[in-house]
CSV table of C-alpha atoms in Angstrom, one decimal:
chain,number,residue,atom,x,y,z
A,1,MET,CA,-7.8,13.9,12.2
A,2,HIS,CA,-4.3,12.4,11.6
A,3,THR,CA,-3.6,10.2,8.7
A,4,HIS,CA,-1.5,7.0,9.0
A,5,LEU,CA,0.2,5.3,6.0
A,6,PHE,CA,2.5,2.3,6.0
A,7,LEU,CA,4.3,1.4,2.8
A,8,PHE,CA,6.4,-1.8,2.3
A,9,GLY,CA,8.9,-2.6,-0.5
A,10,GLY,CA,7.9,-6.2,-0.7
A,11,GLY,CA,5.2,-8.7,0.4
A,12,PRO,CA,4.2,-9.6,3.9
A,13,PRO,CA,4.8,-10.0,6.8
A,14,PHE,CA,4.9,-6.5,8.5
A,15,THR,CA,8.2,-5.6,9.9
A,16,PRO,CA,7.9,-6.0,13.7
A,17,ASN,CA,7.9,-2.4,14.9
A,18,LEU,CA,5.7,-1.1,12.1
A,19,ARG,CA,3.2,-4.0,12.7
A,20,LYS,CA,2.8,-3.0,16.4
A,21,ARG,CA,2.3,0.6,15.4
A,22,PHE,CA,-0.3,-0.3,12.8
A,23,ALA,CA,-2.1,-2.7,15.2
A,24,ALA,CA,-2.3,0.0,17.9
A,25,LEU,CA,-3.8,2.5,15.6
A,26,THR,CA,-6.7,0.1,14.6
A,27,ASN,CA,-8.3,0.0,18.1
A,28,ASP,CA,-8.4,-3.7,17.9
A,29,GLY,CA,-9.9,-4.0,14.4
A,30,PRO,CA,-11.6,-5.2,12.3
A,31,VAL,CA,-8.9,-5.0,9.6
A,32,ALA,CA,-9.7,-5.4,6.0
A,33,ILE,CA,-7.2,-7.3,3.7
A,34,LEU,CA,-7.7,-6.3,0.1
A,35,TYR,CA,-6.2,-8.6,-2.6
A,36,VAL,CA,-6.6,-9.6,-6.2
A,37,PRO,CA,-7.3,-13.4,-6.3
A,38,ARG,CA,-4.6,-15.4,-8.2
A,39,THR,CA,-5.5,-18.6,-10.0
A,40,GLY,CA,-4.3,-21.7,-8.2
A,41,LYS,CA,-3.4,-19.8,-5.0
A,42,ASP,CA,-5.1,-20.4,-1.8
A,43,TRP,CA,-5.7,-17.0,-0.3
A,44,THR,CA,-6.7,-18.1,3.1
A,45,SER,CA,-3.4,-19.8,3.8
A,46,TYR,CA,-1.4,-16.9,2.3
A,47,ALA,CA,-3.4,-14.4,4.4
A,48,SER,CA,-2.2,-16.0,7.6
A,49,ILE,CA,1.2,-14.2,6.9
A,50,TYR,CA,-0.7,-11.0,7.6
A,51,THR,CA,-3.2,-12.2,10.3
A,52,GLU,CA,-1.2,-14.4,12.6
A,53,PRO,CA,1.3,-11.7,13.6
A,54,LEU,CA,-1.4,-9.1,13.9
A,55,GLU,CA,-3.3,-11.5,16.2
A,56,GLU,CA,-0.4,-11.5,18.5
A,57,ASP,CA,-0.9,-7.7,18.8
A,58,GLY,CA,-4.5,-8.0,19.7
A,59,ILE,CA,-6.3,-7.9,16.3
A,60,SER,CA,-9.0,-10.6,16.4
A,61,SER,CA,-11.3,-9.6,13.4
A,62,PHE,CA,-10.3,-9.6,9.7
A,63,VAL,CA,-12.3,-9.1,6.5
A,64,HIS,CA,-10.9,-10.7,3.5
A,65,LEU,CA,-11.9,-8.7,0.4
A,66,PRO,CA,-11.2,-10.0,-3.0
A,67,LEU,CA,-11.1,-7.2,-5.5
A,68,SER,CA,-12.9,-7.1,-8.7
A,69,ASP,CA,-14.8,-4.8,-11.1
A,70,ALA,CA,-18.0,-5.4,-9.3
A,71,PRO,CA,-17.7,-5.3,-5.4
A,72,THR,CA,-20.9,-6.3,-3.6
A,73,ASP,CA,-22.9,-4.1,-1.4
A,74,GLU,CA,-21.8,-6.3,1.6
A,75,GLN,CA,-18.2,-5.9,0.8
A,76,LEU,CA,-18.5,-2.1,0.5
A,77,ALA,CA,-20.3,-2.1,3.9
A,78,GLN,CA,-17.7,-4.3,5.5
A,79,LEU,CA,-14.9,-2.0,4.3
A,80,GLN,CA,-16.7,1.0,5.6
A,81,GLN,CA,-16.7,-0.4,9.1
A,82,CYS,CA,-13.1,-1.5,9.2
A,83,HIS,CA,-10.6,0.2,11.5
A,84,GLY,CA,-7.5,-0.9,9.5
A,85,ILE,CA,-6.9,-1.5,5.8
A,86,ILE,CA,-4.2,-3.6,4.2
A,87,ILE,CA,-3.6,-3.5,0.4
A,88,SER,CA,-1.8,-6.6,-0.6
A,89,GLY,CA,0.6,-7.3,-3.6
A,90,GLY,CA,0.4,-8.9,-6.9
A,91,GLU,CA,-0.3,-7.4,-10.4
A,92,THR,CA,-0.1,-3.6,-9.9
A,93,GLU,CA,-2.3,-2.8,-12.9
A,94,LEU,CA,-5.2,-4.8,-11.5
A,95,TYR,CA,-4.9,-3.1,-8.1
A,96,GLN,CA,-4.9,0.3,-9.9
A,97,ARG,CA,-7.9,-0.8,-12.0
A,98,TYR,CA,-10.0,-2.0,-9.0
A,99,LEU,CA,-9.0,0.7,-6.5
A,100,VAL,CA,-8.6,4.0,-8.4
A,101,ASP,CA,-11.8,6.0,-9.2
A,102,THR,CA,-13.9,3.2,-7.9
A,103,GLU,CA,-16.4,2.7,-5.0
A,104,ILE,CA,-13.7,0.7,-3.1
A,105,GLY,CA,-11.1,3.4,-3.6
A,106,ASP,CA,-13.5,6.2,-2.4
A,107,ILE,CA,-14.1,4.2,0.8
A,108,ILE,CA,-10.4,3.8,1.3
A,109,GLN,CA,-9.8,7.5,0.8
A,110,SER,CA,-12.6,8.4,3.2
A,111,ARG,CA,-11.5,5.9,5.9
A,112,PHE,CA,-7.9,7.1,5.6
A,113,ALA,CA,-9.0,10.7,6.0
A,114,ASP,CA,-10.8,9.7,9.1
A,115,GLY,CA,-7.7,8.4,10.7
A,116,VAL,CA,-7.9,4.6,9.7
A,117,PRO,CA,-4.4,3.3,9.1
A,118,VAL,CA,-3.7,2.0,5.6
A,119,ALA,CA,-0.8,-0.4,4.8
A,120,GLY,CA,0.3,-1.1,1.3
A,121,PHE,CA,2.6,-4.0,0.3
A,122,SER,CA,4.4,-4.0,-3.0
A,123,ALA,CA,1.6,-3.3,-5.5
A,124,GLY,CA,-0.4,-1.8,-2.6
A,125,ALA,CA,2.5,0.6,-2.0
A,126,LEU,CA,2.8,1.5,-5.7
A,127,VAL,CA,-0.9,2.4,-6.0
A,128,SER,CA,-0.9,4.6,-2.9
A,129,PRO,CA,0.6,7.9,-4.2
A,130,GLU,CA,-1.2,10.4,-6.4
A,131,ARG,CA,0.6,8.9,-9.4
A,132,CYS,CA,1.1,5.1,-9.7
A,133,VAL,CA,4.2,4.6,-11.7
A,134,ILE,CA,4.7,0.9,-12.8
A,135,PRO,CA,8.2,-0.1,-14.0
A,136,GLU,CA,8.7,-2.3,-17.0
A,137,ILE,CA,9.6,-5.3,-14.8
A,138,ASP,CA,6.2,-5.2,-13.2
A,139,GLN,CA,4.2,-5.0,-16.4
A,140,ARG,CA,3.1,-7.9,-18.5
A,141,ASP,CA,4.0,-6.1,-21.8
A,142,ASN,CA,7.3,-4.7,-20.4
A,143,ARG,CA,6.0,-1.2,-20.7
A,144,ARG,CA,6.5,1.6,-18.1
A,145,LEU,CA,3.1,3.0,-17.0
A,146,ARG,CA,2.2,6.3,-15.4
A,147,LEU,CA,-1.4,5.9,-14.0
A,148,PRO,CA,-3.6,7.8,-11.5
A,149,GLY,CA,-3.1,6.5,-7.9
A,150,LEU,CA,-5.1,6.6,-4.7
A,151,ALA,CA,-3.5,9.9,-3.6
A,152,LEU,CA,-3.0,8.7,0.0
A,153,LEU,CA,0.6,9.8,-0.4
A,154,LYS,CA,0.9,13.4,-1.7
A,155,ASP,CA,3.6,14.9,-3.7
A,156,ALA,CA,5.8,11.8,-3.8
A,157,VAL,CA,6.5,8.7,-5.9
A,158,VAL,CA,7.3,5.2,-4.7
A,159,CYS,CA,9.4,2.4,-6.0
A,160,VAL,CA,9.2,-1.1,-4.5
A,161,HIS,CA,11.6,-4.1,-4.5
A,162,TYR,CA,14.2,-1.4,-4.9
A,163,GLU,CA,17.3,-3.6,-4.7
A,164,THR,CA,16.0,-6.9,-6.1
A,165,TRP,CA,14.5,-5.1,-9.2
A,166,GLY,CA,17.4,-2.6,-9.5
A,167,GLU,CA,15.1,0.4,-9.3
A,168,ALA,CA,17.6,3.2,-8.9
A,169,ALA,CA,17.2,4.5,-12.5
A,170,HIS,CA,13.5,4.1,-12.4
A,171,LEU,CA,13.2,6.0,-9.1
A,172,THR,CA,15.2,9.0,-10.5
A,173,GLN,CA,13.2,9.0,-13.7
A,174,SER,CA,9.9,9.0,-11.8
A,175,PHE,CA,11.1,11.7,-9.5
A,176,THR,CA,12.1,13.9,-12.4
A,177,GLU,CA,9.1,13.2,-14.6
A,178,GLU,CA,6.4,13.6,-12.0
A,179,GLY,CA,8.1,16.7,-10.4
A,180,THR,CA,7.3,15.6,-6.9
A,181,SER,CA,9.0,16.9,-3.8
A,182,ARG,CA,10.0,13.4,-2.6
A,183,ALA,CA,10.7,9.9,-4.0
A,184,PHE,CA,11.0,6.7,-1.9
A,185,GLY,CA,12.8,3.6,-2.9
A,186,LEU,CA,11.7,0.7,-0.7
A,187,ALA,CA,13.6,-2.6,-0.4
A,188,ASP,CA,12.0,-5.9,0.3
A,189,ALA,CA,11.4,-6.7,4.0
A,190,SER,CA,11.5,-3.0,4.9
A,191,GLY,CA,8.8,-0.3,5.3
A,192,ILE,CA,8.1,3.3,6.2
A,193,TYR,CA,5.4,5.0,8.2
A,194,LEU,CA,4.1,8.4,7.5
A,195,GLU,CA,1.8,10.4,9.7
A,196,ASP,CA,0.1,13.4,8.1
A,197,GLN,CA,2.5,12.9,5.1
A,198,HIS,CA,5.6,13.3,7.3
A,199,LEU,CA,8.1,10.4,7.4
A,200,ILE,CA,8.0,9.2,11.0
A,201,GLU,CA,9.6,5.8,11.1
A,202,THR,CA,11.5,3.4,8.9
A,203,GLU,CA,12.3,-0.3,9.5
A,204,GLY,CA,14.5,-2.8,7.7
A,205,THR,CA,16.8,-1.6,5.0
A,206,ASP,CA,16.9,2.3,5.0
A,207,PRO,CA,14.8,3.7,2.2
A,208,VAL,CA,16.4,5.6,-0.6
A,209,VAL,CA,14.9,9.1,-0.3
A,210,LEU,CA,15.2,11.7,-3.0
A,211,SER,CA,14.0,15.2,-2.0
A,212,ARG,CA,13.8,18.6,-3.4
A,213,SER,CA,13.6,20.1,0.1
A,214,PRO,CA,14.6,18.7,3.6
A,215,VAL,CA,12.6,15.6,4.4
A,216,LYS,CA,10.3,16.4,7.3
């Protein structure tokens, strides 16, 4: 079974070509959108940035799954039935807490291994590798954190908001410290698609790619 991972350097929407590719892989859904609720923010209206473009590509069913320490049995069952998974952005530490070594995370890993496409935006991209490296600018106490990730992306580290956050030094440091074969610096409004861990397509600003061997 092939794996399909889409990583974006900023928030939604999908870039057009990667959106079409993601939608085609879902077999018309349903698609789960995972997010950490934010105080004072109406998720339903925000989610339309994801859903309306995907509806143009034929996706008609969405599951909105707010993340917490205690997902319900219904939420777990809904996620298990989804044909596409989107991990939204926000406070990366909370996404890491709710997704890594949890029931939700186990289902994501299982569905991903079964060929279900997974898309991560900003925090969702940061939590996707084996190691979730959070820069100071993305941490409430201005500390750089190295935490376990979902391990959807193997032997690589990721930086997001590469240009707006000025992440060149952070990307190089992460690449060196983690000793991975690759590192990806992703700009806002740009994304990459990996099939079976191989970089297949990029869209938007070209990613900065550090590699210890030729990128495949």
